Coordinates of C-alpha atoms in Angstrom, one line a residue:
Chain A
M27 CA 67.6 -105.9 -57.0
W28 CA 64.5 -108.1 -56.4
E29 CA 65.4 -108.5 -52.7
E30 CA 65.9 -104.8 -52.2
V31 CA 62.4 -104.0 -53.6
R32 CA 61.0 -106.7 -51.3
I33 CA 62.6 -105.2 -48.3
V34 CA 61.4 -101.7 -49.1
E35 CA 57.9 -102.9 -49.3
D36 CA 58.1 -105.1 -46.3
I37 CA 54.8 -104.6 -44.5
L38 CA 53.6 -106.3 -41.3
K39 CA 49.8 -106.6 -41.4
I40 CA 48.0 -107.1 -38.1
G41 CA 44.2 -106.8 -38.1
D42 CA 43.5 -104.1 -40.7
R43 CA 46.6 -102.1 -39.9
E44 CA 49.8 -102.1 -42.0
L45 CA 53.0 -101.5 -40.1
T46 CA 56.5 -100.7 -41.3
S47 CA 58.1 -100.9 -37.9
R48 CA 58.7 -104.3 -36.4
L49 CA 59.7 -103.0 -32.9
F50 CA 56.9 -102.8 -30.4
L51 CA 57.4 -100.9 -27.2
G52 CA 56.3 -101.6 -23.6
T53 CA 56.0 -98.7 -21.2
G54 CA 55.9 -99.9 -17.6
K55 CA 59.4 -99.2 -16.4
F56 CA 60.4 -95.7 -17.6
S57 CA 61.8 -93.2 -15.1
S58 CA 59.5 -90.6 -16.6
N59 CA 56.6 -90.7 -19.0
K60 CA 58.2 -87.9 -20.9
L61 CA 60.7 -90.4 -22.2
I62 CA 58.0 -92.3 -24.1
P63 CA 57.5 -89.8 -27.0
E64 CA 61.3 -89.4 -27.3
V65 CA 61.8 -93.1 -27.5
V66 CA 59.1 -93.5 -30.0
K67 CA 60.6 -90.8 -32.2
A68 CA 64.1 -92.2 -32.0
S69 CA 63.0 -95.8 -32.8
G70 CA 60.2 -95.3 -35.2
V71 CA 58.0 -97.5 -33.1
Q72 CA 54.3 -97.7 -34.3
V73 CA 52.8 -100.0 -31.6
V74 CA 53.0 -99.1 -27.9
T75 CA 51.5 -101.2 -25.2
V76 CA 50.3 -99.6 -21.9
A77 CA 48.7 -101.5 -19.0
L78 CA 45.2 -100.4 -18.3
R79 CA 46.0 -100.5 -14.6
R80 CA 48.4 -97.6 -15.1
M81 CA 46.2 -95.4 -17.3
D82 CA 44.6 -92.5 -15.5
T83 CA 42.4 -90.4 -17.7
A84 CA 41.5 -88.2 -14.7
F85 CA 45.1 -87.1 -14.2
E86 CA 46.4 -85.9 -17.5
E87 CA 49.8 -84.9 -16.3
E88 CA 50.6 -88.4 -15.0
N89 CA 48.5 -90.4 -17.4
I90 CA 50.9 -92.7 -19.2
A91 CA 48.6 -93.2 -22.2
A92 CA 48.6 -89.4 -22.9
Y93 CA 52.4 -89.7 -23.6
V94 CA 51.9 -92.2 -26.5
P95 CA 52.1 -90.2 -29.7
G96 CA 48.7 -90.0 -31.6
D97 CA 50.0 -91.7 -34.7
C98 CA 51.0 -94.8 -32.8
I99 CA 48.6 -97.7 -32.2
L100 CA 47.9 -97.7 -28.4
M101 CA 47.7 -101.4 -27.4
P102 CA 46.3 -101.7 -23.9
N103 CA 47.4 -104.8 -22.1
T104 CA 45.7 -106.8 -19.4
S105 CA 48.5 -106.8 -16.8
G106 CA 47.3 -107.9 -13.5
A107 CA 44.7 -110.3 -14.9
R108 CA 44.8 -113.7 -13.1
N109 CA 42.3 -115.5 -15.3
A110 CA 40.4 -115.2 -18.6
K111 CA 37.4 -113.4 -16.9
E112 CA 39.6 -110.6 -15.5
A113 CA 41.5 -110.2 -18.8
I114 CA 38.1 -109.9 -20.6
R115 CA 36.9 -107.3 -18.1
I116 CA 40.1 -105.3 -18.4
A117 CA 39.9 -105.4 -22.2
R118 CA 36.4 -104.2 -22.2
L119 CA 37.2 -101.4 -19.8
A120 CA 40.1 -100.3 -22.0
R121 CA 37.8 -100.2 -25.1
A122 CA 35.2 -98.3 -23.1
A123 CA 37.9 -95.8 -22.1
G124 CA 38.6 -95.1 -25.8
C125 CA 41.7 -97.1 -26.3
G126 CA 40.6 -98.7 -29.6
N127 CA 40.2 -102.4 -30.2
W128 CA 43.7 -103.7 -30.0
V129 CA 44.5 -105.6 -26.9
K130 CA 47.5 -107.6 -25.6
I131 CA 46.3 -110.4 -23.4
E132 CA 48.4 -111.1 -20.4
V133 CA 47.1 -113.6 -18.0
I134 CA 49.6 -114.4 -15.2
T135 CA 49.1 -116.6 -12.3
D136 CA 52.7 -116.9 -11.3
N137 CA 54.2 -113.9 -9.7
R138 CA 57.7 -115.4 -9.3
Y139 CA 58.5 -115.7 -12.9
L140 CA 55.6 -113.9 -14.5
L141 CA 55.0 -116.9 -16.8
P142 CA 51.6 -116.7 -18.7
D143 CA 48.7 -119.1 -18.2
N144 CA 48.2 -120.4 -21.7
H145 CA 44.9 -122.1 -20.9
E146 CA 43.3 -119.0 -19.6
T147 CA 44.9 -117.0 -22.4
I148 CA 43.1 -119.1 -25.0
K149 CA 39.8 -118.6 -23.3
A150 CA 40.2 -114.8 -23.1
T151 CA 41.4 -114.7 -26.8
E152 CA 38.4 -116.6 -28.0
M153 CA 35.9 -114.4 -26.2
L154 CA 37.6 -111.1 -27.1
A155 CA 38.2 -112.0 -30.7
A156 CA 34.5 -112.8 -31.0
E157 CA 33.7 -109.3 -29.6
G158 CA 35.7 -107.7 -32.4
F159 CA 39.0 -107.1 -30.6
V160 CA 42.3 -107.4 -32.4
V161 CA 43.9 -109.8 -29.9
L162 CA 47.6 -110.3 -29.5
P163 CA 48.1 -113.0 -26.8
Y164 CA 51.3 -113.2 -24.7
M165 CA 52.0 -116.9 -24.2
S166 CA 54.6 -119.6 -23.3
P167 CA 55.7 -121.0 -26.7
D168 CA 53.9 -124.2 -27.3
L169 CA 52.8 -125.3 -30.8
M170 CA 49.4 -126.8 -29.8
V171 CA 48.5 -123.7 -27.8
A172 CA 49.5 -121.4 -30.7
K173 CA 47.4 -123.5 -33.1
K174 CA 44.5 -123.1 -30.8
L175 CA 45.0 -119.4 -30.6
V176 CA 44.9 -119.2 -34.4
E177 CA 41.7 -121.2 -34.4
V178 CA 40.0 -118.9 -31.8
G179 CA 40.8 -115.8 -33.8
A180 CA 44.1 -114.3 -32.5
A181 CA 45.6 -111.6 -34.7
A182 CA 49.2 -112.6 -33.8
V183 CA 50.9 -114.8 -31.4
M184 CA 53.4 -113.5 -28.8
P185 CA 55.7 -116.1 -27.3
L186 CA 58.1 -115.1 -24.6
G187 CA 61.8 -115.2 -25.3
S188 CA 62.5 -115.6 -21.5
P189 CA 60.7 -114.4 -18.4
I190 CA 59.5 -110.8 -18.4
G191 CA 62.2 -108.4 -17.2
S192 CA 64.8 -111.2 -17.1
N193 CA 67.0 -109.8 -20.0
R194 CA 68.0 -113.4 -20.6
G195 CA 67.5 -113.3 -24.3
L196 CA 65.9 -115.8 -26.7
R197 CA 66.0 -118.9 -24.4
T198 CA 63.0 -120.4 -26.1
R199 CA 64.6 -120.3 -29.5
E200 CA 63.8 -123.8 -30.7
L201 CA 60.1 -123.5 -29.7
V202 CA 59.8 -120.1 -31.3
R203 CA 61.4 -121.4 -34.4
I204 CA 58.7 -124.1 -34.6
L205 CA 56.0 -121.5 -34.2
V206 CA 57.5 -119.4 -37.0
E207 CA 57.5 -122.5 -39.3
E208 CA 54.0 -123.8 -38.4
I209 CA 51.8 -120.8 -37.5
P210 CA 50.2 -118.7 -40.2
L211 CA 50.0 -115.6 -38.0
P212 CA 52.7 -113.1 -37.2
I213 CA 54.9 -114.4 -34.4
I214 CA 56.0 -111.6 -32.1
V215 CA 58.7 -112.3 -29.5
D216 CA 57.5 -110.6 -26.3
A217 CA 59.6 -110.5 -23.1
G218 CA 63.1 -111.4 -22.2
L219 CA 65.1 -109.7 -24.9
G220 CA 67.9 -107.9 -23.1
R221 CA 70.1 -106.7 -25.9
P222 CA 69.7 -105.5 -29.5
S223 CA 71.7 -108.5 -30.7
E224 CA 69.1 -110.8 -29.3
A225 CA 66.3 -108.9 -31.1
A226 CA 68.3 -109.2 -34.3
E227 CA 68.7 -112.9 -33.6
A228 CA 64.9 -113.3 -33.3
M229 CA 64.3 -111.3 -36.4
E230 CA 66.8 -113.4 -38.4
M231 CA 64.8 -116.5 -37.5
G232 CA 61.8 -115.0 -39.2
V233 CA 59.7 -113.7 -36.3
A234 CA 57.5 -110.9 -37.5
A235 CA 58.3 -108.4 -34.7
V236 CA 59.6 -108.1 -31.2
L237 CA 58.3 -106.2 -28.2
V238 CA 60.8 -104.7 -25.8
N239 CA 60.3 -102.8 -22.5
T240 CA 62.8 -103.5 -19.7
A241 CA 65.9 -103.4 -21.9
I242 CA 65.0 -100.0 -23.2
A243 CA 63.3 -98.4 -20.2
T244 CA 66.0 -99.4 -17.7
A245 CA 69.0 -98.6 -19.9
N246 CA 71.1 -95.6 -18.8
D247 CA 70.1 -93.9 -22.0
P248 CA 66.7 -95.3 -23.0
V249 CA 66.5 -93.1 -26.2
A250 CA 69.8 -94.4 -27.6
M251 CA 69.0 -97.9 -26.6
A252 CA 65.6 -97.7 -28.4
R253 CA 67.4 -96.6 -31.5
A254 CA 69.9 -99.5 -31.1
F255 CA 67.0 -101.9 -30.9
S256 CA 65.3 -100.4 -33.9
M257 CA 68.5 -100.8 -36.0
A258 CA 68.9 -104.3 -34.8
V259 CA 65.4 -105.3 -35.6
K260 CA 65.8 -103.8 -39.1
A261 CA 69.1 -105.6 -39.6
G262 CA 67.7 -108.9 -38.4
R263 CA 64.7 -108.5 -40.7
M264 CA 66.8 -107.6 -43.7
A265 CA 69.0 -110.6 -43.0
Y266 CA 66.0 -112.9 -42.8
L267 CA 64.6 -111.6 -46.1
S268 CA 68.0 -111.9 -47.7
G269 CA 68.1 -115.6 -47.0
P270 CA 71.1 -116.2 -44.8
G271 CA 73.4 -119.1 -45.7
E272 CA 72.8 -122.5 -44.2
I273 CA 74.7 -123.3 -41.1
V274 CA 76.8 -126.4 -41.5
D275 CA 79.3 -128.1 -39.3
Y276 CA 81.7 -129.3 -42.0
A277 CA 83.8 -127.6 -44.6
R278 CA 82.5 -127.7 -48.2
A279 CA 85.9 -127.8 -49.9
S280 CA 85.5 -131.3 -50.9
S281 CA 82.9 -134.1 -51.1
P282 CA 84.4 -137.0 -49.3
L283 CA 81.3 -139.2 -49.8
T284 CA 80.2 -138.4 -53.3
G285 CA 83.2 -136.7 -54.9
F286 CA 84.1 -139.9 -56.8
L287 CA 80.9 -139.5 -58.9
R288 CA 82.4 -136.5 -60.5
E289 CA 85.6 -138.2 -61.4
Chain B
M23 CA 48.5 -126.5 6.5
S24 CA 49.5 -122.9 7.3
F25 CA 52.6 -120.8 7.8
Y26 CA 52.4 -121.6 11.5
E27 CA 53.7 -125.1 10.7
E28 CA 56.6 -123.5 8.8
I29 CA 57.6 -121.2 11.7
K30 CA 57.3 -124.1 14.1
K31 CA 60.2 -125.8 12.4
Y32 CA 62.4 -123.1 13.8
A33 CA 61.1 -123.4 17.4
H34 CA 64.5 -124.7 18.6
F35 CA 66.7 -123.1 16.1
D36 CA 69.6 -121.2 17.6
F37 CA 70.1 -118.0 15.6
D38 CA 73.1 -116.9 17.6
S39 CA 75.1 -120.0 17.0
F40 CA 74.2 -120.0 13.3
F41 CA 75.4 -116.4 13.0
E42 CA 78.6 -117.2 14.8
R43 CA 79.4 -119.7 12.0
I44 CA 78.9 -117.2 9.2
G45 CA 81.8 -115.3 7.8
V46 CA 82.3 -112.8 5.0
S47 CA 83.2 -115.5 2.5
D48 CA 79.8 -117.2 3.1
V49 CA 78.1 -113.8 2.5
K50 CA 80.0 -113.2 -0.7
R51 CA 79.1 -116.6 -2.1
T52 CA 75.5 -116.0 -1.3
I53 CA 75.2 -112.6 -3.0
V54 CA 75.9 -114.0 -6.4
R55 CA 73.5 -116.9 -6.2
S56 CA 70.7 -116.7 -8.7
R57 CA 68.1 -118.2 -6.4
L58 CA 68.4 -117.9 -2.7
N59 CA 67.0 -120.4 -0.2
E60 CA 65.9 -119.8 3.4
Q61 CA 69.4 -120.3 4.7
D62 CA 70.9 -118.0 2.2
Y63 CA 68.5 -115.3 3.3
L64 CA 69.5 -115.8 6.9
I65 CA 73.2 -115.5 5.8
L66 CA 72.4 -112.1 4.4
L67 CA 70.7 -111.1 7.6
S68 CA 73.8 -112.1 9.7
P69 CA 76.1 -109.7 11.4
A70 CA 78.9 -110.8 9.0
A71 CA 76.9 -109.4 6.1
E72 CA 77.1 -105.9 7.6
D73 CA 80.6 -105.8 6.1
C74 CA 79.2 -106.4 2.6
L75 CA 76.3 -104.0 2.5
E76 CA 77.5 -102.0 -0.5
E77 CA 77.9 -105.2 -2.6
I78 CA 74.5 -106.5 -1.6
A79 CA 73.0 -103.0 -2.3
L80 CA 74.4 -103.0 -5.8
R81 CA 72.8 -106.3 -6.6
A82 CA 69.5 -105.3 -4.8
H83 CA 69.3 -102.1 -6.7
H84 CA 69.9 -103.8 -10.0
L85 CA 67.3 -106.5 -9.3
T86 CA 64.7 -103.9 -8.2
I87 CA 65.2 -101.9 -11.4
Q88 CA 65.1 -105.0 -13.5
H89 CA 61.8 -106.3 -12.0
F90 CA 60.0 -103.0 -11.2
G91 CA 61.6 -100.4 -13.4
R92 CA 62.6 -96.9 -12.4
V93 CA 59.3 -96.4 -10.6
I94 CA 57.9 -96.0 -7.1
F95 CA 54.3 -96.8 -6.4
L96 CA 52.5 -94.2 -4.1
Y97 CA 49.7 -94.6 -1.7
T98 CA 48.3 -92.9 1.4
P99 CA 46.8 -94.3 4.6
L100 CA 43.3 -93.2 5.7
Y101 CA 42.2 -93.9 9.2
L102 CA 38.5 -94.7 9.5
S103 CA 38.2 -95.4 13.2
N104 CA 40.3 -95.5 16.3
Y105 CA 37.9 -97.5 18.5
C106 CA 39.9 -100.5 19.8
V107 CA 39.3 -103.3 22.3
N108 CA 42.9 -104.6 22.2
H109 CA 45.6 -104.0 24.8
C110 CA 48.7 -104.0 22.6
V111 CA 51.2 -102.4 24.9
Y112 CA 53.1 -100.6 22.0
C113 CA 50.1 -99.0 20.3
G114 CA 48.6 -95.5 20.8
F115 CA 45.1 -96.7 20.1
R116 CA 45.0 -99.4 22.8
V117 CA 41.8 -99.6 24.7
N118 CA 42.9 -98.1 28.0
N119 CA 44.7 -95.1 26.4
K120 CA 42.7 -92.0 27.0
L121 CA 42.0 -90.3 23.6
E122 CA 39.0 -89.1 21.9
R123 CA 37.5 -92.1 20.0
K124 CA 36.1 -91.4 16.7
K125 CA 34.9 -93.0 13.5
L126 CA 34.4 -91.1 10.2
T127 CA 30.8 -90.5 9.1
S128 CA 30.0 -91.0 5.5
A129 CA 30.0 -87.2 4.9
E130 CA 33.4 -86.9 6.6
L131 CA 34.8 -89.8 4.5
V132 CA 33.6 -88.0 1.3
K133 CA 35.4 -84.8 2.4
E134 CA 38.6 -86.6 3.3
S135 CA 38.5 -88.6 0.1
E136 CA 38.1 -85.5 -2.0
I137 CA 41.2 -84.0 -0.3
I138 CA 43.3 -87.1 -1.0
A139 CA 41.9 -87.5 -4.6
A140 CA 42.9 -83.9 -5.4
T141 CA 46.6 -85.0 -4.9
G142 CA 46.2 -87.5 -7.8
L143 CA 46.6 -90.6 -5.6
K144 CA 44.5 -93.6 -6.7
H145 CA 45.7 -96.1 -4.1
I146 CA 44.3 -95.9 -0.6
L147 CA 45.0 -97.9 2.5
I148 CA 42.1 -97.8 5.0
L149 CA 42.8 -98.5 8.7
T150 CA 40.7 -99.1 11.8
G151 CA 41.4 -100.3 15.3
E152 CA 39.8 -103.6 16.3
S153 CA 36.2 -103.1 17.3
R154 CA 33.6 -105.3 15.8
K155 CA 31.0 -103.2 17.6
D156 CA 32.2 -99.7 16.4
S157 CA 33.8 -100.6 13.1
P158 CA 32.1 -103.8 11.9
V159 CA 32.7 -105.3 8.5
S160 CA 29.4 -103.7 7.4
Y161 CA 30.8 -100.2 8.3
I162 CA 34.0 -100.9 6.3
K163 CA 31.9 -102.1 3.4
E164 CA 29.9 -98.8 3.5
C165 CA 33.2 -96.9 3.5
V166 CA 34.5 -98.9 0.5
E167 CA 31.3 -98.0 -1.4
V168 CA 32.2 -94.3 -0.9
L169 CA 35.9 -94.7 -1.6
K170 CA 35.3 -96.5 -4.9
K171 CA 34.2 -93.2 -6.4
Y172 CA 37.6 -91.7 -5.8
F173 CA 40.2 -94.5 -5.8
T174 CA 41.0 -97.4 -8.1
S175 CA 42.7 -99.6 -5.5
I176 CA 41.5 -100.0 -1.9
S177 CA 43.6 -101.9 0.6
I178 CA 42.6 -102.7 4.2
E179 CA 44.7 -102.7 7.3
I180 CA 42.1 -103.8 9.9
Y181 CA 41.6 -106.5 12.4
P182 CA 41.8 -110.1 11.0
L183 CA 38.7 -111.5 9.4
D184 CA 37.2 -114.8 8.5
E185 CA 37.5 -115.9 5.0
H186 CA 33.9 -115.2 4.1
E187 CA 34.3 -111.7 5.4
Y188 CA 37.4 -111.1 3.3
A189 CA 35.4 -112.4 0.3
E190 CA 32.6 -110.0 1.2
L191 CA 35.0 -107.0 1.2
I192 CA 36.7 -108.2 -2.0
A193 CA 33.3 -108.3 -3.7
A194 CA 32.7 -104.8 -2.5
G195 CA 35.9 -103.6 -4.1
V196 CA 38.8 -104.2 -1.8
D197 CA 41.9 -105.6 -3.6
G198 CA 44.7 -105.5 -1.0
L199 CA 45.4 -106.6 2.5
T200 CA 48.1 -105.3 4.9
I201 CA 48.3 -107.2 8.2
Y202 CA 51.4 -107.2 10.4
Q203 CA 52.0 -110.1 12.7
E204 CA 53.7 -107.5 14.8
V205 CA 56.1 -110.1 16.3
Y206 CA 56.6 -113.6 15.1
D207 CA 58.1 -114.8 18.4
E208 CA 55.1 -116.4 20.0
N209 CA 56.1 -115.8 23.6
I210 CA 56.8 -112.2 23.1
Y211 CA 53.6 -111.9 21.2
S212 CA 51.8 -113.2 24.2
E213 CA 53.5 -110.8 26.6
L214 CA 52.7 -107.8 24.3
H215 CA 49.0 -108.7 23.8
P216 CA 47.8 -109.4 27.3
A217 CA 44.1 -109.2 26.5
G218 CA 41.6 -108.8 23.7
P219 CA 41.0 -110.7 20.6
K220 CA 44.4 -109.9 19.3
R221 CA 45.8 -112.4 21.8
N222 CA 45.0 -115.1 19.3
Y223 CA 48.4 -115.4 17.6
M224 CA 47.3 -118.1 15.1
Y225 CA 44.2 -116.3 14.0
R226 CA 46.2 -113.3 13.1
M227 CA 49.0 -115.3 11.5
E228 CA 46.6 -117.1 9.2
A229 CA 44.7 -114.0 8.2
P230 CA 46.8 -113.4 5.0
E231 CA 46.1 -117.0 3.9
R232 CA 42.4 -116.6 4.5
A233 CA 42.4 -113.4 2.4
C234 CA 44.4 -115.1 -0.4
S235 CA 41.9 -118.0 -0.4
A236 CA 39.1 -115.5 -0.6
G237 CA 40.7 -114.0 -3.8
I238 CA 42.6 -110.9 -2.6
R239 CA 45.0 -109.5 -5.2
T240 CA 47.8 -108.1 -3.1
V241 CA 49.0 -109.0 0.4
N242 CA 51.5 -107.2 2.6
V243 CA 53.0 -108.7 5.7
G244 CA 55.5 -107.4 8.3
A245 CA 56.8 -107.4 11.8
L246 CA 56.9 -104.2 13.9
L247 CA 60.6 -103.7 14.3
G248 CA 61.7 -103.0 17.9
L249 CA 59.6 -105.5 19.7
N250 CA 62.1 -108.3 19.3
R251 CA 65.6 -108.9 17.9
W252 CA 65.2 -107.7 14.3
R253 CA 67.2 -110.4 12.5
S254 CA 64.9 -113.3 13.4
E255 CA 61.8 -111.1 12.9
A256 CA 63.1 -110.1 9.4
F257 CA 63.8 -113.7 8.7
F258 CA 60.3 -114.9 9.6
T259 CA 58.7 -112.0 7.7
G260 CA 60.6 -113.0 4.6
L261 CA 59.7 -116.7 5.1
H262 CA 56.0 -115.7 5.5
A263 CA 56.1 -113.7 2.3
D264 CA 57.8 -116.6 0.5
Y265 CA 55.3 -119.1 1.9
L266 CA 52.4 -117.0 0.7
Q267 CA 54.0 -116.5 -2.8
N268 CA 54.5 -120.3 -3.1
R269 CA 51.0 -121.2 -2.0
F270 CA 49.2 -118.4 -3.8
P271 CA 51.4 -117.7 -6.9
D272 CA 48.8 -115.3 -8.4
V273 CA 48.9 -113.0 -5.4
E274 CA 51.3 -110.0 -5.4
V275 CA 53.2 -110.4 -2.1
S276 CA 55.0 -107.6 -0.4
I277 CA 56.5 -106.8 3.0
S278 CA 56.8 -103.7 5.2
P279 CA 59.7 -103.2 7.6
P280 CA 58.0 -100.7 10.0
R281 CA 60.1 -99.4 12.9
M282 CA 58.4 -98.4 16.1
R283 CA 57.7 -94.7 16.5
P284 CA 56.8 -92.6 19.5
H285 CA 53.1 -92.7 20.4
L286 CA 50.5 -91.8 23.1
G287 CA 51.3 -93.8 26.2
G288 CA 54.8 -94.2 25.0
F289 CA 56.3 -97.7 25.2
P290 CA 60.0 -97.5 24.5
P291 CA 61.0 -100.1 21.9
P292 CA 62.8 -102.9 23.8
F293 CA 65.1 -103.6 20.9
A294 CA 67.1 -101.0 18.9
V295 CA 66.9 -101.2 15.1
S296 CA 69.3 -98.8 13.5
D297 CA 69.2 -97.4 10.0
K298 CA 71.9 -99.8 9.0
N299 CA 69.9 -102.7 10.3
L300 CA 66.8 -101.5 8.4
V301 CA 68.8 -101.3 5.2
Q302 CA 70.4 -104.7 5.6
Y303 CA 66.9 -106.2 6.1
M304 CA 65.5 -104.6 2.9
L305 CA 68.5 -105.6 0.9
A306 CA 68.5 -109.2 2.1
F307 CA 64.8 -109.5 1.4
R308 CA 65.3 -108.1 -2.1
L309 CA 67.9 -110.8 -3.0
F310 CA 65.7 -113.5 -1.4
M311 CA 62.5 -112.4 -3.2
P312 CA 63.5 -110.4 -6.3
R313 CA 59.9 -109.7 -7.2
G314 CA 58.6 -109.1 -3.7
G315 CA 57.3 -105.6 -3.0
I316 CA 58.9 -103.5 -0.2
T317 CA 56.7 -100.8 1.3
V318 CA 58.3 -97.9 3.2
S319 CA 56.0 -95.7 5.2
T320 CA 56.3 -92.2 6.7
R321 CA 57.5 -93.9 9.9
E322 CA 60.9 -93.2 8.4
R323 CA 62.6 -89.8 8.2
A324 CA 62.5 -87.9 4.9
D325 CA 66.3 -88.0 4.5
L326 CA 66.4 -91.7 5.0
R327 CA 63.4 -92.4 2.7
D328 CA 65.2 -90.5 0.0
R329 CA 68.1 -93.0 0.3
L330 CA 65.8 -96.0 0.6
V331 CA 64.4 -95.3 -2.9
K332 CA 67.5 -97.0 -4.4
L333 CA 67.7 -99.8 -1.8
G334 CA 64.9 -102.1 -2.8
T335 CA 61.8 -99.9 -2.1
T336 CA 58.9 -100.4 -4.4
K337 CA 56.1 -98.5 -2.7
M338 CA 55.9 -95.4 -0.5
S339 CA 53.3 -93.6 1.4
A340 CA 52.9 -89.8 1.0
G341 CA 50.9 -87.0 2.4
S342 CA 50.1 -89.3 5.4
S343 CA 48.1 -88.8 8.5
T344 CA 47.7 -91.5 11.3
S345 CA 44.7 -90.0 13.0
V346 CA 41.0 -90.3 12.3
G347 CA 39.9 -87.4 10.2
G348 CA 43.5 -86.2 10.2
R349 CA 43.1 -84.3 6.9
L350 CA 39.9 -82.5 8.2
D351 CA 39.7 -80.2 11.2
F352 CA 39.7 -82.8 14.0
D353 CA 42.4 -82.6 16.6
S354 CA 42.7 -86.3 17.6
A355 CA 45.8 -88.2 18.5
G356 CA 47.5 -90.3 15.8
Q357 CA 48.3 -94.0 16.1
F358 CA 52.0 -92.9 16.1
E359 CA 54.0 -89.9 15.1
I360 CA 55.0 -89.7 11.5
S361 CA 58.5 -88.7 10.5
D362 CA 58.1 -87.6 6.9
E363 CA 55.5 -84.8 6.6
R364 CA 56.0 -84.2 2.8
S365 CA 53.0 -83.8 0.6
V366 CA 52.3 -86.1 -2.4
S367 CA 53.7 -83.5 -4.8
E368 CA 56.8 -83.0 -2.7
M369 CA 57.4 -86.7 -2.7
A370 CA 56.8 -86.8 -6.5
M371 CA 59.4 -84.1 -7.0
M372 CA 61.9 -85.9 -4.8
L373 CA 61.4 -89.1 -6.9
Y374 CA 61.7 -87.3 -10.2
S375 CA 64.9 -85.7 -9.0
Q376 CA 66.3 -89.2 -8.3
G377 CA 65.4 -90.4 -11.8
Y378 CA 62.3 -92.3 -10.6
Q379 CA 58.7 -92.1 -11.8
P380 CA 56.1 -91.7 -9.1
V381 CA 53.2 -94.1 -10.0
Y382 CA 49.9 -92.8 -8.7
K383 CA 47.8 -95.6 -10.2
D384 CA 48.7 -99.2 -10.6
W385 CA 45.4 -101.0 -10.5
Q386 CA 42.0 -100.7 -12.1
M387 CA 39.1 -101.9 -10.2
I388 CA 37.6 -104.6 -12.4
S389 CA 34.6 -105.7 -10.2
Q390 CA 32.4 -103.4 -12.3
E391 CA 32.3 -103.9 -16.0
P392 CA 31.5 -101.1 -18.5
P393 CA 27.9 -101.2 -19.8

């Protein structure tokens, strides 16, 4: 019974917000903005990220941010930033536009794989955290970089599972596992998860949440896929909290080495 | 080091004998490769690949959705000036063509910007002919100052500039460059540009590199299809894009496959480029550069553009005019005739009906910070 109680009260705290959903949603690839509220409703998502570059407050009908339900946290991201300076400017513009103080830092200097620039990400995180932003930096999983991000005031750390939009799954598994073990902040796998089973796999490892865009937005039925991801995230989380059995590569029927001690 | 050195490597390359050696089995092996090299790209541009277009299209469509989503970015061209000192034999604005020459005044630019902004578009592509006297960099800069009030992304398609001039325009608010080499074959280039500053093949070819060095955010290159055999021109355009992406990884690189259109002083395209050829080019490029943009303008017919949405396209123009002051009351000749007259809202409706989201805004000018 103790585990059940713990699962029911399982809260993810980021900044001063308490979340019950551990699936975050990206929004850049939907065939229509109108799908966003449907997807949010079907999946129970509470954090939605929108690129500032796509927001258009002057054109309500086509403004992607206007489709994010009011009870969600709207987390602007700095897509398009090529260095810390640009990311900082974008974050400030987003806050000035009334998007709150959460920001997902994306600094990308490689347009072939869209891999983040960890060095510039640290610089942007430091500056924005000091300005009172709740900063969630997207990064290539690296322990030293993650430690630095903790030091400069990140609210969570968001390692990639594989390159953005690749649907290749949790290819960085070992590195993410180390972050989960060593970093005292929520670890959120962002990018690359292509299937609900991969989201479940990440959650079973103990990551705090996952962020999904491509796999949901480009599915034939995005609403059903969002629900599937939501269920997988819950299942993975529950499995993690339940303490999965140890994986061993030998049978436990006998003790060939120490069995004689019991004789 | 410039792309010129890359293209020189192919100076004695025999495209015909390469294509003769390519069979359908080579094409099929290439389609499934996860990372295509230069030779793979050329295999997909071969006549043999024409028999595998559906297979290539399926993969190209899948890659486009994966990397860009179910969206098409929209923009519109705005012609600032048609003064030109060049002699390009294929262009309606060439110096010895008799047409009313005009450049927009600031008041006219405001008016035209208001008309475009009312459609919801936030991305503008400004164009001029080549005349440092009538449309100098200072004039373009003044125009950018006006346009900034209406648009969040400003690209230029003007004569090639020095690096410091690109830097000046970028500082003023320009974030994108479109510049077509027109034709990568140096001999044909020389024939088609008999006089004027545009005769300088190298200066034009290296313009995207100068803009990238100056900090431009997006760059779009292309060959004008119809001036030479399309397969080699498509090949060099792809190589140019790939070269720029490798050398400037933080720049968003795209290509355009513009086909020649009728224009004042009509110069019939010496080489035919069919719809099938155009599609093969776009598909091959998509597999070669899965994250590279492909821009399709209103040079193409509405019915074909509708089909191209699912064949690798990422960006389309809408509500276009190719004449100076074309959205005002002026009656001046356009650079070329457009083939798709649809308005922005008609284009948006078409995209929605195909299950695509029209994206009006995909950049936020960040040169000015909030107070």
